Amino acid sequence: MNAEIISVGTEILMGNIVNTNATYLAQECAKLGLFVYHQVVVGDNEERLTQVMEQALSRSDVILLTGGLGPTEDDLTKEVAAKVAGKLLKRDERTKERIKSYFKARGVKEITQNNWKQAEIIEDAIVLDNDNGTAPGFIVETSDNKRIVLLPGPPMEMNPMFQEKVIPYLKKLQPDVLVTRMVKICGMGESAVETKIKDLIQQQTNPTIATYAKLGEVHLRVTASAKNEDAAKKLLKPVVKELKNRFDNKIYTTEEEVSLESCVLKLLVKNELSLVTAESCTGGLLAGSIVNVPGASEAFKEGFITYSNKAKRKFLDVNKSTLKKYGAVSEKTAKEMARGAAIGSDADISIAITGVAGPDGGTEEKPIGLVYIGCYIKEKTIVKEYRFNGSREKIRQQAVIAALDLLRRSILDEYGEK
Amino acid sequence: MNAEIISVGTEILMGNIVNTNATYLAQECAKLGLFVYHQVVVGDNEERLTQVMEQALSRSDVILLTGGLGPTEDDLTKEVAAKVAGKLLKRDERTKERIKSYFKARGVKEITQNNWKQAEIIEDAIVLDNDNGTAPGFIVETSDNKRIVLLPGPPMEMNPMFQEKVIPYLKKLQPDVLVTRMVKICGMGESAVETKIKDLIQQQTNPTIATYAKLGEVHLRVTASAKNEDAAKKLLKPVVKELKNRFDNKIYTTEEEVSLESCVLKLLVKNELSLVTAESCTGGLLAGSIVNVPGASEAFKEGFITYSNKAKRKFLDVNKSTLKKYGAVSEKTAKEMARGAAIGSDADISIAITGVAGPDGGTEEKPIGLVYIGCYIKEKTIVKEYRFNGSREKIRQQAVIAALDLLRRSILDEYGEK
């Protein structure tokens, strides 16, 4: 089975918003084992929308449409889909009541007339109630066994509707069950990862392995297809094991939902360790990413942003002579920053970052992208040197990821898996 | 004239990467006055790519293609475009030399054979030298006066090539000159902004006004079309002036390149002010965004991340009784945090953030999304209360934007425009 993704909306055509809906649906289709050969963006224009929909029906089994279901006159997707599928629209009292209670729950007293357009449903279609908005979605089954799925445009409405209502429907269409594992790797580039598993990728049939390059990370999605979940898991197991053998502790998780920062926080909490951060070029981004994990306060109490040399001396007790002799961006300074932060705040572990983020300040000896990261753990200080490429922003983001990974590996080395 | 954007690549079809190239090109087309009615994504498959290209040529004047120009066998875009346009490919010595020197400059000694595929050019096409990679781009003019523009996929190669080589070419095709101004507004929602300028949007013909909603900000692109730049600017002037009248100091810039954080830094430097940050729920993100501006060290020396109550007391001298009586998320605590940070680090201005980012910790009295931001300036402390919606991440990001905006307005209030 193959699927086609159609995003309806002038705001995407004009570049006002990024088409993240298409990315989301493409990823979900990949997980479901639906092949996507075409994605299309078209505006709220009856003629063009009709053409795009008819073409999609001629070449794809499942058409996933987002956008154009709202209350305004511009919103045409439902009307065009009904016409293309040869169906009528009819007023639905149940949907009308749902919209009424949606507004009531939010304290809206006067519901404007145009909202009732959203209570019109396509005859014979499966109505997908919208738990996070007013416009319902639909699944229309055509006479030649194609499926048109209509979803609202706002991701906050679309994503849960797709997860809760469309995925179970599509799964029933597919004879086989697909199970995936996401193997997340840090500290290696995409081509290095691919070289290391070229043989696995080439011989892949079931499970398949797909590579996703992220900034500072590489994710491998391993997908197995089988008659039932247990059989699929059985197929996954040896492949995931083989990947673990090949990448060892460069893998920080095999779970889709686990981020690098949540993995670090988990290790800290498990070992009852407190963490302090000391940042120069990243200026707070590292602490900011750790605090993004709910429950961060269990391990993280405070952090220092020591952008100036004076602040490095005042808060982290970095020696004046170190700064003078080696400079702020040096192995020695990173070491003293890490040590000073841990001792000054009585934390078990500290992590310190200092580097040249650019666009100015680079020299031949210390080029833009040079970053030192220090980690103080069990009264030792490890310092690593990195050379990152890209813009000021990209260099700083890569430094944050490298720092999280150094933290992770240091805790594993010193405290073990438990 | 209308344009169609075709993105070629399996990684977009699979959802491995977000299609930011299409967004970028769509924005650039809007600026150039080219209407975009269709965007398409297709894989590196000869048959489907041919169909998509032929369909685009049948309905659009300019076809902008990205991706599929690389050295591997999968890369087919150039070959298919040549076939569709009825042109031949030929080896180009000049391009070969450029590729050689590109590798040489990067210290690559052995150039693998597959790279010479990139030295093949489409006959009669305008060759767009790639200053940031190996694969050249092309502009092919077809016999029926259509234009096929081929661009490399990586944004770092594509964007400069489009800016430097394609825009001047497309501008010559358009009889009129377009000039745009970006009016950036902070502290108002999208619908409030639109309501305030509904009359302007409805009566718009030239200049036009397009609304772009960002997290915590609304941007208005004002575009005028005229015979020459001066005439276009003359048309823009009264509209931009009218917008300034209506939104006053809610507008932080009318320049495309200026970000909110760079605007704040500029105000600090202009008034020779030093800034210190004190963050709880944002955990360093505010400082991190200020440090993202090159030259931040001129005004920003240090920052505190005081996630625990103990850290708030130790570094910012917040009273134990304040924390006990009002809690960490309170107007009083924000005030003491701001004051303590400024006095403790001898800075002219401080900004402090404390709030409930969720997903846990919300109460009826202090719900998730409640944030207090304090600004200490000229020995006074202003505290504002905010209520944000969304995920933990979104709440924290909105708090950062609100803090930057409070900083900006406070400096303007106390030090004036100069």
Short mmCIF file of N, CA, C and O in Angstrom, two decimals, chain A residues 12-18 23 26-27 30 36-42 48 52 55 211-212 281-285 287-288 291-294 296-297 300-308 311 314-315 344-345 359 392-393 396, chain B residues 12-18 23 26-27 30 36-42 48 52 55 211-212 281-285 287-288 291-294 296-297 300-308 311 314-315 344-345 359 392-393 396:
data_model
loop_
_atom_site.label_atom_id
_atom_site.label_comp_id
_atom_site.label_asym_id
_atom_site.label_seq_id
_atom_site.Cartn_x
_atom_site.Cartn_y
_atom_site.Cartn_z
N ILE A 12 1.49 27.78 3.78
CA ILE A 12 2.66 26.94 3.47
C ILE A 12 3.21 27.32 2.09
O ILE A 12 4.41 27.42 1.89
N LEU A 13 2.30 27.58 1.15
CA LEU A 13 2.73 27.97 -0.20
C LEU A 13 3.53 29.26 -0.18
O LEU A 13 4.43 29.47 -0.98
N MET A 14 3.18 30.16 0.76
CA MET A 14 3.86 31.46 0.85
C MET A 14 5.11 31.36 1.71
O MET A 14 5.84 32.34 1.85
N GLY A 15 5.33 30.21 2.34
CA GLY A 15 6.48 30.07 3.22
C GLY A 15 6.28 30.69 4.58
O GLY A 15 7.23 30.90 5.34
N ASN A 16 5.02 31.02 4.94
CA ASN A 16 4.78 31.64 6.25
C ASN A 16 5.02 30.65 7.37
O ASN A 16 5.42 31.03 8.47
N ILE A 17 4.72 29.38 7.13
CA ILE A 17 5.01 28.36 8.13
C ILE A 17 5.72 27.18 7.47
O ILE A 17 5.57 26.94 6.27
N VAL A 18 6.51 26.47 8.28
CA VAL A 18 7.20 25.28 7.79
C VAL A 18 6.22 24.12 7.80
O VAL A 18 5.39 24.01 8.70
N THR A 23 6.09 16.29 7.46
CA THR A 23 7.18 15.52 8.06
C THR A 23 6.63 14.51 9.06
O THR A 23 7.01 13.34 9.08
N ALA A 26 4.78 11.76 7.26
CA ALA A 26 5.74 10.92 6.53
C ALA A 26 6.40 9.93 7.49
O ALA A 26 6.55 8.74 7.18
N GLN A 27 6.79 10.42 8.66
CA GLN A 27 7.41 9.54 9.66
C GLN A 27 6.43 8.46 10.13
O GLN A 27 6.78 7.30 10.27
N ALA A 30 6.03 5.84 7.49
CA ALA A 30 7.20 4.95 7.47
C ALA A 30 7.06 3.90 8.57
O ALA A 30 7.32 2.72 8.36
N VAL A 36 5.51 6.25 0.83
CA VAL A 36 5.09 7.58 0.36
C VAL A 36 5.96 7.94 -0.85
O VAL A 36 7.18 8.01 -0.74
N TYR A 37 5.33 8.15 -2.00
CA TYR A 37 6.07 8.51 -3.20
C TYR A 37 5.88 9.98 -3.57
O TYR A 37 6.64 10.53 -4.35
N HIS A 38 4.82 10.59 -3.06
CA HIS A 38 4.55 12.00 -3.38
C HIS A 38 4.04 12.74 -2.15
O HIS A 38 3.21 12.21 -1.40
N GLN A 39 4.52 13.96 -1.99
CA GLN A 39 3.92 14.92 -1.06
C GLN A 39 3.59 16.16 -1.89
O GLN A 39 4.38 16.56 -2.75
N VAL A 40 2.44 16.75 -1.65
CA VAL A 40 2.03 17.92 -2.43
C VAL A 40 1.52 19.00 -1.48
O VAL A 40 0.91 18.69 -0.45
N VAL A 41 1.79 20.24 -1.82
CA VAL A 41 1.20 21.38 -1.11
C VAL A 41 0.38 22.18 -2.11
O VAL A 41 0.85 22.45 -3.21
N VAL A 42 -0.83 22.53 -1.73
CA VAL A 42 -1.70 23.28 -2.63
C VAL A 42 -2.53 24.25 -1.78
O VAL A 42 -2.71 24.03 -0.58
N ARG A 48 -7.67 23.84 -8.25
CA ARG A 48 -6.37 23.19 -8.06
C ARG A 48 -6.45 22.06 -7.03
O ARG A 48 -5.83 21.02 -7.19
N VAL A 52 -5.44 18.15 -7.72
CA VAL A 52 -4.42 17.48 -6.89
C VAL A 52 -5.02 16.22 -6.26
O VAL A 52 -4.39 15.16 -6.22
N GLN A 55 -5.59 13.47 -8.94
CA GLN A 55 -4.32 12.86 -9.32
C GLN A 55 -3.83 11.90 -8.24
O GLN A 55 -3.36 10.79 -8.53
N THR A 211 18.38 5.53 8.37
CA THR A 211 19.28 6.45 9.08
C THR A 211 18.68 7.85 9.13
O THR A 211 18.25 8.37 8.10
N TYR A 212 18.68 8.47 10.29
CA TYR A 212 18.20 9.85 10.44
C TYR A 212 19.33 10.68 11.04
O TYR A 212 19.72 10.46 12.19
N CYS A 281 30.92 29.84 26.24
CA CYS A 281 30.39 30.13 24.90
C CYS A 281 28.94 29.67 24.71
O CYS A 281 28.21 30.23 23.91
N THR A 282 28.51 28.64 25.43
CA THR A 282 27.13 28.19 25.27
C THR A 282 26.16 29.06 26.09
O THR A 282 24.95 29.02 25.85
N GLY A 283 26.68 29.81 27.02
CA GLY A 283 25.91 30.85 27.71
C GLY A 283 24.60 30.42 28.32
O GLY A 283 23.64 31.19 28.35
N GLY A 284 24.49 29.20 28.81
CA GLY A 284 23.26 28.79 29.49
C GLY A 284 22.46 27.73 28.74
O GLY A 284 21.52 27.15 29.28
N LEU A 285 22.83 27.47 27.48
CA LEU A 285 22.05 26.52 26.67
C LEU A 285 22.11 25.10 27.22
O LEU A 285 21.13 24.36 27.13
N ALA A 287 22.51 24.14 30.48
CA ALA A 287 21.60 24.07 31.62
C ALA A 287 20.15 24.13 31.13
O ALA A 287 19.28 23.39 31.60
N GLY A 288 19.90 24.99 30.15
CA GLY A 288 18.56 25.13 29.59
C GLY A 288 18.04 23.82 29.04
O GLY A 288 16.84 23.52 29.16
N VAL A 291 17.22 21.48 32.03
CA VAL A 291 16.00 21.92 32.73
C VAL A 291 14.75 21.61 31.89
O VAL A 291 13.64 21.54 32.41
N ASN A 292 14.95 21.37 30.60
CA ASN A 292 13.79 21.03 29.77
C ASN A 292 13.19 19.66 30.13
O ASN A 292 12.06 19.37 29.78
N VAL A 293 13.95 18.85 30.85
CA VAL A 293 13.42 17.54 31.26
C VAL A 293 12.60 17.71 32.54
O VAL A 293 13.11 18.25 33.52
N PRO A 294 11.34 17.28 32.54
CA PRO A 294 10.54 17.37 33.77
C PRO A 294 11.25 16.64 34.90
O PRO A 294 11.81 15.56 34.69
N ALA A 296 13.87 17.85 36.51
CA ALA A 296 15.31 18.18 36.51
C ALA A 296 15.79 18.60 37.90
O ALA A 296 16.96 18.39 38.24
N SER A 297 14.88 19.17 38.68
CA SER A 297 15.30 19.70 39.99
C SER A 297 15.83 18.61 40.92
O SER A 297 16.53 18.90 41.88
N PHE A 300 19.56 18.79 39.44
CA PHE A 300 20.16 20.06 39.03
C PHE A 300 19.63 21.19 39.91
O PHE A 300 18.42 21.41 39.96
N LYS A 301 20.53 21.87 40.59
CA LYS A 301 20.12 22.93 41.51
C LYS A 301 20.52 24.31 41.01
O LYS A 301 19.81 25.29 41.20
N GLU A 302 21.71 24.39 40.39
CA GLU A 302 22.22 25.70 40.01
C GLU A 302 23.26 25.60 38.90
O GLU A 302 23.83 24.52 38.67
N GLY A 303 23.47 26.71 38.22
CA GLY A 303 24.46 26.74 37.16
C GLY A 303 25.06 28.12 37.04
O GLY A 303 24.46 29.11 37.46
N PHE A 304 26.26 28.17 36.47
CA PHE A 304 26.95 29.45 36.31
C PHE A 304 27.10 29.77 34.82
O PHE A 304 27.45 28.89 34.04
N ILE A 305 26.82 31.02 34.47
CA ILE A 305 27.17 31.47 33.13
C ILE A 305 28.29 32.47 33.32
O ILE A 305 28.09 33.58 33.83
N THR A 306 29.50 32.03 32.98
CA THR A 306 30.67 32.87 33.21
C THR A 306 31.25 33.24 31.85
O THR A 306 32.16 32.60 31.34
N TYR A 307 30.66 34.29 31.30
CA TYR A 307 31.03 34.67 29.94
C TYR A 307 32.34 35.47 29.94
O TYR A 307 33.14 35.34 29.04
N SER A 308 32.55 36.28 30.97
CA SER A 308 33.77 37.09 31.03
C SER A 308 34.84 36.34 31.84
O SER A 308 34.53 35.43 32.63
N ALA A 311 34.23 36.80 35.56
CA ALA A 311 33.22 35.90 36.14
C ALA A 311 33.80 34.50 36.35
O ALA A 311 33.48 33.82 37.32
N LYS A 314 35.73 34.89 39.53
CA LYS A 314 34.90 35.16 40.71
C LYS A 314 34.10 33.94 41.15
O LYS A 314 34.06 33.59 42.33
N PHE A 315 33.42 33.29 40.19
CA PHE A 315 32.51 32.21 40.57
C PHE A 315 33.15 30.84 40.56
O PHE A 315 32.73 29.94 41.26
N GLY A 344 32.79 24.74 44.44
CA GLY A 344 32.07 25.93 44.91
C GLY A 344 30.61 25.67 45.22
O GLY A 344 30.03 26.32 46.09
N SER A 345 30.01 24.73 44.53
CA SER A 345 28.59 24.52 44.80
C SER A 345 28.32 23.17 45.44
O SER A 345 27.19 22.75 45.55
N PRO A 359 31.18 34.62 15.13
CA PRO A 359 31.92 34.61 13.87
C PRO A 359 33.27 35.32 13.97
O PRO A 359 34.10 35.15 13.11
N ARG A 392 27.68 30.20 14.36
CA ARG A 392 27.79 30.41 15.81
C ARG A 392 26.75 29.56 16.56
O ARG A 392 27.06 28.86 17.51
N GLU A 393 25.52 29.60 16.06
CA GLU A 393 24.43 28.86 16.70
C GLU A 393 24.68 27.35 16.65
O GLU A 393 24.52 26.65 17.64
N ARG A 396 27.46 26.20 18.99
CA ARG A 396 27.02 26.19 20.39
C ARG A 396 26.10 24.99 20.66
O ARG A 396 26.17 24.35 21.70
N ILE B 12 13.14 13.28 2.55
CA ILE B 12 11.97 14.13 2.87
C ILE B 12 10.70 13.28 2.82
O ILE B 12 9.83 13.39 3.67
N LEU B 13 10.61 12.40 1.82
CA LEU B 13 9.43 11.53 1.68
C LEU B 13 9.26 10.63 2.90
O LEU B 13 8.15 10.29 3.29
N MET B 14 10.39 10.23 3.51
CA MET B 14 10.35 9.34 4.67
C MET B 14 10.19 10.13 5.96
O MET B 14 10.07 9.54 7.04
N GLY B 15 10.25 11.45 5.88
CA GLY B 15 10.15 12.26 7.09
C GLY B 15 11.45 12.32 7.87
O GLY B 15 11.47 12.75 9.02
N ASN B 16 12.57 11.91 7.24
CA ASN B 16 13.86 11.95 7.96
C ASN B 16 14.31 13.38 8.21
O ASN B 16 14.97 13.66 9.20
N ILE B 17 14.00 14.27 7.27
CA ILE B 17 14.33 15.69 7.48
C ILE B 17 13.11 16.54 7.14
O ILE B 17 12.26 16.14 6.36
N VAL B 18 13.04 17.71 7.77
CA VAL B 18 11.97 18.66 7.50
C VAL B 18 12.32 19.41 6.22
O VAL B 18 13.48 19.73 5.98
N THR B 23 10.26 25.85 2.27
CA THR B 23 9.84 27.05 2.99
C THR B 23 10.69 28.24 2.58
O THR B 23 10.18 29.33 2.32
N ALA B 26 9.83 29.28 -0.93
CA ALA B 26 8.49 29.88 -0.97
C ALA B 26 8.56 31.33 -0.48
O ALA B 26 7.95 32.23 -1.08
N GLN B 27 9.32 31.57 0.59
CA GLN B 27 9.47 32.93 1.10
C GLN B 27 10.16 33.82 0.08
O GLN B 27 9.77 34.97 -0.13
N ALA B 30 7.78 34.71 -2.69
CA ALA B 30 6.84 35.74 -2.25
C ALA B 30 7.49 37.11 -2.33
O ALA B 30 6.89 38.09 -2.78
N VAL B 36 3.25 31.08 -6.03
CA VAL B 36 3.49 29.64 -5.93
C VAL B 36 2.15 28.96 -5.69
O VAL B 36 1.48 29.24 -4.70
N TYR B 37 1.73 28.09 -6.61
CA TYR B 37 0.46 27.39 -6.46
C TYR B 37 0.66 25.92 -6.08
O TYR B 37 -0.28 25.27 -5.62
N HIS B 38 1.86 25.41 -6.31
CA HIS B 38 2.13 24.00 -6.00
C HIS B 38 3.53 23.82 -5.46
O HIS B 38 4.48 24.42 -5.96
N GLN B 39 3.64 22.97 -4.44
CA GLN B 39 4.94 22.46 -4.00
C GLN B 39 4.82 20.94 -4.06
O GLN B 39 3.78 20.39 -3.68
N VAL B 40 5.86 20.27 -4.53
CA VAL B 40 5.82 18.82 -4.65
C VAL B 40 7.10 18.22 -4.07
O VAL B 40 8.17 18.83 -4.18
N VAL B 41 6.97 17.08 -3.42
CA VAL B 41 8.15 16.31 -3.00
C VAL B 41 8.10 14.97 -3.70
O VAL B 41 7.04 14.33 -3.74
N VAL B 42 9.21 14.56 -4.28
CA VAL B 42 9.28 13.30 -5.00
C VAL B 42 10.65 12.66 -4.74
O VAL B 42 11.60 13.38 -4.41
N ARG B 48 8.94 8.72 -11.79
CA ARG B 48 8.12 9.68 -11.05
C ARG B 48 8.67 11.10 -11.16
O ARG B 48 7.91 12.06 -11.26
N VAL B 52 6.58 14.32 -12.57
CA VAL B 52 6.40 15.53 -11.75
C VAL B 52 6.95 16.76 -12.48
O VAL B 52 6.32 17.82 -12.50
N GLN B 55 4.64 17.66 -15.46
CA GLN B 55 3.42 18.30 -15.00
C GLN B 55 3.69 19.75 -14.57
O GLN B 55 2.92 20.66 -14.89
N THR B 211 0.98 38.34 7.08
CA THR B 211 1.20 38.10 8.50
C THR B 211 1.93 36.78 8.71
O THR B 211 1.53 35.76 8.14
N TYR B 212 2.97 36.78 9.53
CA TYR B 212 3.71 35.56 9.86
C TYR B 212 3.69 35.40 11.38
O TYR B 212 4.27 36.21 12.09
N CYS B 281 12.94 28.83 35.98
CA CYS B 281 12.31 27.85 35.09
C CYS B 281 12.92 27.80 33.70
O CYS B 281 12.88 26.77 33.03
N THR B 282 13.49 28.92 33.21
CA THR B 282 14.08 28.90 31.88
C THR B 282 15.49 28.29 31.91
O THR B 282 16.02 27.91 30.87
N GLY B 283 16.07 28.22 33.08
CA GLY B 283 17.30 27.45 33.29
C GLY B 283 18.47 27.78 32.38
O GLY B 283 19.23 26.89 32.02
N GLY B 284 18.60 29.03 31.95
CA GLY B 284 19.76 29.39 31.14
C GLY B 284 19.42 29.74 29.70
O GLY B 284 20.26 30.25 28.96
N LEU B 285 18.17 29.48 29.29
CA LEU B 285 17.80 29.73 27.89
C LEU B 285 17.84 31.21 27.53
O LEU B 285 18.17 31.57 26.40
N ALA B 287 19.85 33.64 28.86
CA ALA B 287 21.26 34.00 28.66
C ALA B 287 21.76 33.37 27.37
O ALA B 287 22.46 34.02 26.59
N GLY B 288 21.37 32.12 27.13
CA GLY B 288 21.78 31.44 25.92
C GLY B 288 21.36 32.16 24.66
O GLY B 288 22.10 32.19 23.68
N VAL B 291 23.58 35.34 24.33
CA VAL B 291 24.94 35.00 23.91
C VAL B 291 24.98 34.58 22.44
O VAL B 291 26.02 34.60 21.80
N ASN B 292 23.82 34.24 21.89
CA ASN B 292 23.81 33.87 20.47
C ASN B 292 24.12 35.05 19.56
O ASN B 292 24.48 34.87 18.41
N VAL B 293 24.00 36.29 20.08
CA VAL B 293 24.31 37.47 19.27
C VAL B 293 25.82 37.71 19.30
O VAL B 293 26.39 37.82 20.39
N PRO B 294 26.47 37.77 18.13
CA PRO B 294 27.90 38.06 18.14
C PRO B 294 28.18 39.38 18.86
O PRO B 294 27.42 40.34 18.70
N ALA B 296 28.12 39.72 22.15
CA ALA B 296 27.34 39.77 23.39
C ALA B 296 28.19 40.17 24.59
O ALA B 296 27.71 40.79 25.54
N SER B 297 29.50 39.84 24.52
CA SER B 297 30.37 40.09 25.67
C SER B 297 30.49 41.58 26.00
O SER B 297 30.87 41.93 27.11
N PHE B 300 27.15 41.62 28.24
CA PHE B 300 26.80 40.49 29.10
C PHE B 300 28.06 39.81 29.62
O PHE B 300 28.88 39.34 28.83
N LYS B 301 28.20 39.76 30.93
CA LYS B 301 29.40 39.17 31.52
C LYS B 301 29.10 37.86 32.24
O LYS B 301 29.91 36.94 32.24
N GLU B 302 27.95 37.81 32.89
CA GLU B 302 27.66 36.64 33.71
C GLU B 302 26.17 36.45 33.94
O GLU B 302 25.38 37.40 33.78
N GLY B 303 25.81 35.24 34.31
CA GLY B 303 24.41 34.96 34.59
C GLY B 303 24.29 33.86 35.63
O GLY B 303 25.21 33.07 35.81
N PHE B 304 23.14 33.86 36.30
CA PHE B 304 22.91 32.84 37.34
C PHE B 304 21.77 31.93 36.93
O PHE B 304 20.73 32.39 36.45
N ILE B 305 21.96 30.64 37.14
CA ILE B 305 20.84 29.71 37.00
C ILE B 305 20.55 29.22 38.41
O ILE B 305 21.32 28.45 38.99
N THR B 306 19.46 29.71 38.96
CA THR B 306 19.14 29.39 40.35
C THR B 306 17.84 28.60 40.35
O THR B 306 16.75 29.13 40.50
N TYR B 307 18.03 27.29 40.13
CA TYR B 307 16.86 26.44 39.96
C TYR B 307 16.28 26.07 41.32
O TYR B 307 15.07 25.96 41.47
N SER B 308 17.12 25.90 42.32
CA SER B 308 16.63 25.55 43.66
C SER B 308 16.43 26.81 44.49
O SER B 308 16.99 27.88 44.20
N ALA B 311 19.73 27.99 45.94
CA ALA B 311 20.56 28.78 45.02
C ALA B 311 20.04 30.20 44.92
O ALA B 311 20.81 31.16 44.80
N LYS B 314 21.40 31.81 48.04
CA LYS B 314 22.87 31.92 48.06
C LYS B 314 23.40 32.97 47.08
O LYS B 314 24.21 33.81 47.44
N PHE B 315 22.90 32.91 45.82
CA PHE B 315 23.48 33.79 44.80
C PHE B 315 22.75 35.11 44.66
O PHE B 315 23.33 36.10 44.24
N GLY B 344 24.46 42.03 43.35
CA GLY B 344 25.53 41.06 43.56
C GLY B 344 26.59 41.08 42.47
O GLY B 344 27.75 40.77 42.73
N SER B 345 26.21 41.42 41.25
CA SER B 345 27.22 41.37 40.20
C SER B 345 27.53 42.76 39.67
O SER B 345 28.21 42.90 38.67
N PRO B 359 5.47 19.72 33.29
CA PRO B 359 4.06 19.31 33.29
C PRO B 359 3.50 19.08 34.69
O PRO B 359 2.30 19.00 34.85
N ARG B 392 5.91 22.28 28.27
CA ARG B 392 7.01 22.81 29.09
C ARG B 392 7.99 23.61 28.24
O ARG B 392 8.38 24.72 28.60
N GLU B 393 8.37 23.05 27.11
CA GLU B 393 9.34 23.71 26.23
C GLU B 393 8.78 25.04 25.71
O GLU B 393 9.48 26.06 25.72
N ARG B 396 8.61 27.77 28.36
CA ARG B 396 9.94 28.33 28.65
C ARG B 396 10.42 29.23 27.52
O ARG B 396 11.01 30.28 27.75
#
